[in-house]
Amino acid sequence: MKKVFGRPHSLKTSVFHYCPGCGHSIAHRITCEVIDELNIRGITIGVPPAGCAVLAYFYFDVDMIEAPHGRGPAMATGIKRVLPDRVVFSYQGDGDLTAIGIAESFHAANRGENITVIFINNAVYGMTGGQLAPTTMLGQKTTTSPLGRNASLDGYPVKLSELLVPLPGTTYIERCAVNSPANILKAKKAIKKAFQCQMEGNGFSLVEILSPCPTNWKMSAVDSCKWIDEVMTKVFPLGVIKDTPAAGKKTGKTEKEENAG
Amino acid sequence: MNKVLMQGNNVIAEAAIRAGCRFYAGYPITPQNELCEYMAEHIRKVEGGVFIQSESEIAAINMVAGASAAGVRAMTSSSSPGISLKQEGISSMAACELPGVIVNIMRGGPGLGNIRPSQGDYFQATRGGGHGDYRVIVLAPATCQELADLTMDAFDLADNYRTPAMILADGMMGQMMEPVVFKEPKRRQYPERYMLKGAGEGKSRFIKGLILDQSDMEEHNWKLDRKYQVIMKNETRFEVYRAEDAELMIVAYGTAARIAKGAVKRLGDSNLKVGLFRPITLWPYPSSELREFSRKIKNFIVFEMSTGQMLEDVRLALQGFADIDFYGRPGGVVPTPAELANVIIHRYKKSSKKKELC
Ligand code: SF4
């Protein structure tokens, strides 16, 4: 009998610690499926964040090194510059990437670092118990915006993916969601494309994934999926945001060769 | 090997490249800019050399951590306020047991302070500097020759103990020029198994400092501590000058030790018997070596370009077996040997008077 579905080889057998209905597990799985399909398990190095995915190395069966909160793109830069033929990705949440680590993400993108960022946007700080994140919706209640996010006091949801578009160093940016089978398939395709971009030396790629956090949204898993469609995507519309591989294309030369002109 | 006349900041950079440093990330800050600039010009000329002017000190140290994990010798440099920013990353490297060299060309502080030479970061450097239970190996050069030698040694020490090592100098050391001979660096011996290069066909690995289970975390802390105990036993370095028949001993490091040496030399022709003890490693501190001197010398003067930080280590070392006096010039003031010599004469007389009274 032909096997049509199984556990990806690059996903370890450990049981996910994520809450039921959490999008992290799905994002992990599809990333591992892509790693399998591209046959890059042995040359991939991942950088998990501080946040709910801090234990990602228990699930990804690839080499990994933890970064301090928000510093994933800097850490990934160091690794990739030393090992340019490896596939290097950082996996980060919205607090990690768009708050404390915005400088690192912005400048890695601007340098056109040939790395991939998987950006999980669930509109809250998950691990610390659901505080306001830069990506929190206006009016959304969190533990630190108990009356709902108030624009005049708390500012507006940060659209980091769009912010990176004008940077010539960025090559491929797409926003996806993991709230329905169709969206999950699209997200997987986007991750694959981002990794391929990197393998072709096209520069910085990022896949933003709108991801349910039922625990902190205080919703059922099903309602969380609906909330992504009905509320989040209104501010964070899904789709390809930038796809211009040529702009950030790397020359493939070493720094020594570049330096020699 | 040829003698070359070079500026301190450049010496560190050149010594690092010769020692096999292949990754440098840094951010401009005075008085260490020449180091960053030298790296920009020269590290890319060597095969595999990488230079990045980072967006911040925080990014620089994390890039260094990544490069170190990926298997190369890596370095970053800065000056006082920038080193404060790097502490998160240094703590993380210590936790993850990643080697790397950090250079602090100290300036006046606290806060933005000024860009004059100072020694106000002693506590920060020798007590770990960031959060958590860890130490950083701290080397304090006092000549350009030592900047070269100790930079090379810092890479070896960092590798041997898989821990960050720091060169702690000040704006004076960074800016001055002296003739230097670069020694032949040792061959790097750093096992592949500590490098993260992709799992290949084998088992995947991870490097982390997050240990949620408290008993595992406790064991990790003790494991690091056992390593620090070995470093304390094996790696202390110091220099003594005119200690043979000294009745009073100056304790100073780095630029302050140069000034002190000048003062001691000046007093050579007088009938005052003054010696100098210069710690070269600030952590581990040469405590027992210093304590040995308190058997026959009962008066010590600690001289620092700060309000008194190493003073605490001297007190801990001497354990009350001798009198300790302190002279400090913080805030970017660099006193002359003549000024210090006067201080020594004054205190010397005070202490001999005390002796007479007893
Ligand atoms: S808190 Fe939210 S993001 Fe974290 S594991 Fe639970 S559902 Fe997922």
mmCIF file with all atom_site columns, N, CA and C in Angstrom, chain B residues 218-253:
data_model
loop_
_atom_site.group_PDB
_atom_site.id
_atom_site.type_symbol
_atom_site.label_atom_id
_atom_site.label_alt_id
_atom_site.label_comp_id
_atom_site.label_asym_id
_atom_site.label_entity_id
_atom_site.label_seq_id
_atom_site.pdbx_PDB_ins_code
_atom_site.Cartn_x
_atom_site.Cartn_y
_atom_site.Cartn_z
_atom_site.occupancy
_atom_site.B_iso_or_equiv
_atom_site.pdbx_formal_charge
_atom_site.auth_seq_id
_atom_site.auth_comp_id
_atom_site.auth_asym_id
_atom_site.auth_atom_id
_atom_site.pdbx_PDB_model_num
ATOM 1   N N  . GLU B 1 218 ? 20.416 24.142 38.285 1.00 0.00 ? 218 GLU B N  1
ATOM 2   C CA . GLU B 1 218 ? 21.400 24.204 39.369 1.00 0.00 ? 218 GLU B CA 1
ATOM 3   C C  . GLU B 1 218 ? 22.664 23.462 38.956 1.00 0.00 ? 218 GLU B C  1
ATOM 4   N N  . GLU B 1 219 ? 22.498 22.290 38.363 1.00 0.00 ? 219 GLU B N  1
ATOM 5   C CA . GLU B 1 219 ? 23.658 21.510 37.953 1.00 0.00 ? 219 GLU B CA 1
ATOM 6   C C  . GLU B 1 219 ? 24.450 22.267 36.870 1.00 0.00 ? 219 GLU B C  1
ATOM 7   N N  . HIS B 1 220 ? 23.745 22.946 35.978 1.00 0.00 ? 220 HIS B N  1
ATOM 8   C CA . HIS B 1 220 ? 24.448 23.720 34.947 1.00 0.00 ? 220 HIS B CA 1
ATOM 9   C C  . HIS B 1 220 ? 25.278 24.831 35.594 1.00 0.00 ? 220 HIS B C  1
ATOM 10  N N  . ASN B 1 221 ? 24.694 25.475 36.604 1.00 0.00 ? 221 ASN B N  1
ATOM 11  C CA . ASN B 1 221 ? 25.440 26.523 37.315 1.00 0.00 ? 221 ASN B CA 1
ATOM 12  C C  . ASN B 1 221 ? 26.680 25.955 37.986 1.00 0.00 ? 221 ASN B C  1
ATOM 13  N N  . TRP B 1 222 ? 26.537 24.766 38.608 1.00 0.00 ? 222 TRP B N  1
ATOM 14  C CA . TRP B 1 222 ? 27.699 24.157 39.261 1.00 0.00 ? 222 TRP B CA 1
ATOM 15  C C  . TRP B 1 222 ? 28.732 23.722 38.233 1.00 0.00 ? 222 TRP B C  1
ATOM 16  N N  . LYS B 1 223 ? 28.233 23.263 37.091 1.00 0.00 ? 223 LYS B N  1
ATOM 17  C CA . LYS B 1 223 ? 29.156 22.838 36.037 1.00 0.00 ? 223 LYS B CA 1
ATOM 18  C C  . LYS B 1 223 ? 30.000 24.039 35.573 1.00 0.00 ? 223 LYS B C  1
ATOM 19  N N  . LEU B 1 224 ? 29.319 25.160 35.371 1.00 0.00 ? 224 LEU B N  1
ATOM 20  C CA . LEU B 1 224 ? 30.056 26.376 34.989 1.00 0.00 ? 224 LEU B CA 1
ATOM 21  C C  . LEU B 1 224 ? 31.025 26.757 36.102 1.00 0.00 ? 224 LEU B C  1
ATOM 22  N N  . ASP B 1 225 ? 30.551 26.640 37.338 1.00 0.00 ? 225 ASP B N  1
ATOM 23  C CA . ASP B 1 225 ? 31.403 27.019 38.456 1.00 0.00 ? 225 ASP B CA 1
ATOM 24  C C  . ASP B 1 225 ? 32.651 26.140 38.543 1.00 0.00 ? 225 ASP B C  1
ATOM 25  N N  . ARG B 1 226 ? 32.497 24.845 38.276 1.00 0.00 ? 226 ARG B N  1
ATOM 26  C CA . ARG B 1 226 ? 33.675 23.958 38.311 1.00 0.00 ? 226 ARG B CA 1
ATOM 27  C C  . ARG B 1 226 ? 34.703 24.430 37.279 1.00 0.00 ? 226 ARG B C  1
ATOM 28  N N  . LYS B 1 227 ? 34.190 24.844 36.140 1.00 0.00 ? 227 LYS B N  1
ATOM 29  C CA . LYS B 1 227 ? 35.082 25.373 35.097 1.00 0.00 ? 227 LYS B CA 1
ATOM 30  C C  . LYS B 1 227 ? 35.776 26.634 35.601 1.00 0.00 ? 227 LYS B C  1
ATOM 31  N N  . TYR B 1 228 ? 35.018 27.510 36.253 1.00 0.00 ? 228 TYR B N  1
ATOM 32  C CA . TYR B 1 228 ? 35.604 28.762 36.756 1.00 0.00 ? 228 TYR B CA 1
ATOM 33  C C  . TYR B 1 228 ? 36.655 28.478 37.829 1.00 0.00 ? 228 TYR B C  1
ATOM 34  N N  . GLN B 1 229 ? 36.415 27.416 38.627 1.00 0.00 ? 229 GLN B N  1
ATOM 35  C CA . GLN B 1 229 ? 37.408 27.064 39.651 1.00 0.00 ? 229 GLN B CA 1
ATOM 36  C C  . GLN B 1 229 ? 38.729 26.657 38.998 1.00 0.00 ? 229 GLN B C  1
ATOM 37  N N  . VAL B 1 230 ? 38.627 25.892 37.894 1.00 0.00 ? 230 VAL B N  1
ATOM 38  C CA . VAL B 1 230 ? 39.846 25.478 37.178 1.00 0.00 ? 230 VAL B CA 1
ATOM 39  C C  . VAL B 1 230 ? 40.559 26.711 36.623 1.00 0.00 ? 230 VAL B C  1
ATOM 40  N N  . ILE B 1 231 ? 39.786 27.639 36.081 1.00 0.00 ? 231 ILE B N  1
ATOM 41  C CA . ILE B 1 231 ? 40.393 28.867 35.543 1.00 0.00 ? 231 ILE B CA 1
ATOM 42  C C  . ILE B 1 231 ? 41.100 29.633 36.664 1.00 0.00 ? 231 ILE B C  1
ATOM 43  N N  . MET B 1 232 ? 40.440 29.697 37.822 1.00 0.00 ? 232 MET B N  1
ATOM 44  C CA . MET B 1 232 ? 41.035 30.425 38.957 1.00 0.00 ? 232 MET B CA 1
ATOM 45  C C  . MET B 1 232 ? 42.333 29.769 39.406 1.00 0.00 ? 232 MET B C  1
ATOM 46  N N  . LYS B 1 233 ? 42.377 28.451 39.300 1.00 0.00 ? 233 LYS B N  1
ATOM 47  C CA . LYS B 1 233 ? 43.570 27.730 39.747 1.00 0.00 ? 233 LYS B CA 1
ATOM 48  C C  . LYS B 1 233 ? 44.712 27.904 38.739 1.00 0.00 ? 233 LYS B C  1
ATOM 49  N N  . ASN B 1 234 ? 44.385 27.898 37.460 1.00 0.00 ? 234 ASN B N  1
ATOM 50  C CA . ASN B 1 234 ? 45.450 27.780 36.450 1.00 0.00 ? 234 ASN B CA 1
ATOM 51  C C  . ASN B 1 234 ? 45.813 29.056 35.702 1.00 0.00 ? 234 ASN B C  1
ATOM 52  N N  . GLU B 1 235 ? 44.964 30.049 35.721 1.00 0.00 ? 235 GLU B N  1
ATOM 53  C CA . GLU B 1 235 ? 45.159 31.119 34.749 1.00 0.00 ? 235 GLU B CA 1
ATOM 54  C C  . GLU B 1 235 ? 45.489 32.490 35.318 1.00 0.00 ? 235 GLU B C  1
ATOM 55  N N  . THR B 1 236 ? 45.765 32.603 36.610 1.00 0.00 ? 236 THR B N  1
ATOM 56  C CA . THR B 1 236 ? 46.068 33.939 37.127 1.00 0.00 ? 236 THR B CA 1
ATOM 57  C C  . THR B 1 236 ? 47.430 34.408 36.603 1.00 0.00 ? 236 THR B C  1
ATOM 58  N N  . ARG B 1 237 ? 47.508 35.675 36.290 1.00 0.00 ? 237 ARG B N  1
ATOM 59  C CA . ARG B 1 237 ? 48.772 36.244 35.817 1.00 0.00 ? 237 ARG B CA 1
ATOM 60  C C  . ARG B 1 237 ? 48.992 37.593 36.485 1.00 0.00 ? 237 ARG B C  1
ATOM 61  N N  . PHE B 1 238 ? 50.237 37.894 36.749 1.00 0.00 ? 238 PHE B N  1
ATOM 62  C CA . PHE B 1 238 ? 50.555 39.185 37.371 1.00 0.00 ? 238 PHE B CA 1
ATOM 63  C C  . PHE B 1 238 ? 52.018 39.496 37.106 1.00 0.00 ? 238 PHE B C  1
ATOM 64  N N  . GLU B 1 239 ? 52.394 40.736 37.388 1.00 0.00 ? 239 GLU B N  1
ATOM 65  C CA . GLU B 1 239 ? 53.790 41.135 37.266 1.00 0.00 ? 239 GLU B CA 1
ATOM 66  C C  . GLU B 1 239 ? 54.165 41.858 38.552 1.00 0.00 ? 239 GLU B C  1
ATOM 67  N N  . VAL B 1 240 ? 55.388 41.634 39.039 1.00 0.00 ? 240 VAL B N  1
ATOM 68  C CA . VAL B 1 240 ? 55.835 42.453 40.170 1.00 0.00 ? 240 VAL B CA 1
ATOM 69  C C  . VAL B 1 240 ? 57.072 43.240 39.745 1.00 0.00 ? 240 VAL B C  1
ATOM 70  N N  . TYR B 1 241 ? 57.231 44.393 40.337 1.00 0.00 ? 241 TYR B N  1
ATOM 71  C CA . TYR B 1 241 ? 58.331 45.288 39.975 1.00 0.00 ? 241 TYR B CA 1
ATOM 72  C C  . TYR B 1 241 ? 58.917 45.853 41.267 1.00 0.00 ? 241 TYR B C  1
ATOM 73  N N  . ARG B 1 242 ? 60.224 45.667 41.427 1.00 0.00 ? 242 ARG B N  1
ATOM 74  C CA . ARG B 1 242 ? 60.938 46.161 42.614 1.00 0.00 ? 242 ARG B CA 1
ATOM 75  C C  . ARG B 1 242 ? 60.283 45.729 43.930 1.00 0.00 ? 242 ARG B C  1
ATOM 76  N N  . ALA B 1 243 ? 59.919 44.455 43.973 1.00 0.00 ? 243 ALA B N  1
ATOM 77  C CA . ALA B 1 243 ? 59.210 43.979 45.164 1.00 0.00 ? 243 ALA B CA 1
ATOM 78  C C  . ALA B 1 243 ? 60.169 43.439 46.220 1.00 0.00 ? 243 ALA B C  1
ATOM 79  N N  . GLU B 1 244 ? 61.427 43.181 45.806 1.00 0.00 ? 244 GLU B N  1
ATOM 80  C CA . GLU B 1 244 ? 62.374 42.444 46.674 1.00 0.00 ? 244 GLU B CA 1
ATOM 81  C C  . GLU B 1 244 ? 62.415 42.981 48.108 1.00 0.00 ? 244 GLU B C  1
ATOM 82  N N  . ASP B 1 245 ? 62.794 44.265 48.232 1.00 0.00 ? 245 ASP B N  1
ATOM 83  C CA . ASP B 1 245 ? 62.915 44.773 49.610 1.00 0.00 ? 245 ASP B CA 1
ATOM 84  C C  . ASP B 1 245 ? 61.858 45.848 49.901 1.00 0.00 ? 245 ASP B C  1
ATOM 85  N N  . ALA B 1 246 ? 60.743 45.785 49.132 1.00 0.00 ? 246 ALA B N  1
ATOM 86  C CA . ALA B 1 246 ? 59.732 46.840 49.272 1.00 0.00 ? 246 ALA B CA 1
ATOM 87  C C  . ALA B 1 246 ? 59.098 46.851 50.653 1.00 0.00 ? 246 ALA B C  1
ATOM 88  N N  . GLU B 1 247 ? 58.840 48.060 51.147 1.00 0.00 ? 247 GLU B N  1
ATOM 89  C CA . GLU B 1 247 ? 58.118 48.208 52.411 1.00 0.00 ? 247 GLU B CA 1
ATOM 90  C C  . GLU B 1 247 ? 56.697 48.679 52.165 1.00 0.00 ? 247 GLU B C  1
ATOM 91  N N  . LEU B 1 248 ? 56.496 49.191 50.959 1.00 0.00 ? 248 LEU B N  1
ATOM 92  C CA . LEU B 1 248 ? 55.159 49.634 50.560 1.00 0.00 ? 248 LEU B CA 1
ATOM 93  C C  . LEU B 1 248 ? 54.932 49.148 49.139 1.00 0.00 ? 248 LEU B C  1
ATOM 94  N N  . MET B 1 249 ? 53.729 48.659 48.886 1.00 0.00 ? 249 MET B N  1
ATOM 95  C CA . MET B 1 249 ? 53.472 48.124 47.558 1.00 0.00 ? 249 MET B CA 1
ATOM 96  C C  . MET B 1 249 ? 52.260 48.799 46.924 1.00 0.00 ? 249 MET B C  1
ATOM 97  N N  . ILE B 1 250 ? 52.468 49.241 45.670 1.00 0.00 ? 250 ILE B N  1
ATOM 98  C CA . ILE B 1 250 ? 51.362 49.814 44.902 1.00 0.00 ? 250 ILE B CA 1
ATOM 99  C C  . ILE B 1 250 ? 50.691 48.659 44.157 1.00 0.00 ? 250 ILE B C  1
ATOM 100 N N  . VAL B 1 251 ? 49.376 48.644 44.148 1.00 0.00 ? 251 VAL B N  1
ATOM 101 C CA . VAL B 1 251 ? 48.656 47.661 43.336 1.00 0.00 ? 251 VAL B CA 1
ATOM 102 C C  . VAL B 1 251 ? 47.874 48.439 42.283 1.00 0.00 ? 251 VAL B C  1
ATOM 103 N N  . ALA B 1 252 ? 48.165 48.156 41.023 1.00 0.00 ? 252 ALA B N  1
ATOM 104 C CA . ALA B 1 252 ? 47.500 48.874 39.929 1.00 0.00 ? 252 ALA B CA 1
ATOM 105 C C  . ALA B 1 252 ? 47.525 48.003 38.686 1.00 0.00 ? 252 ALA B C  1
ATOM 106 N N  . TYR B 1 253 ? 46.578 48.244 37.778 1.00 0.00 ? 253 TYR B N  1
ATOM 107 C CA . TYR B 1 253 ? 46.541 47.471 36.529 1.00 0.00 ? 253 TYR B CA 1
ATOM 108 C C  . TYR B 1 253 ? 46.417 48.429 35.338 1.00 0.00 ? 253 TYR B C  1
#
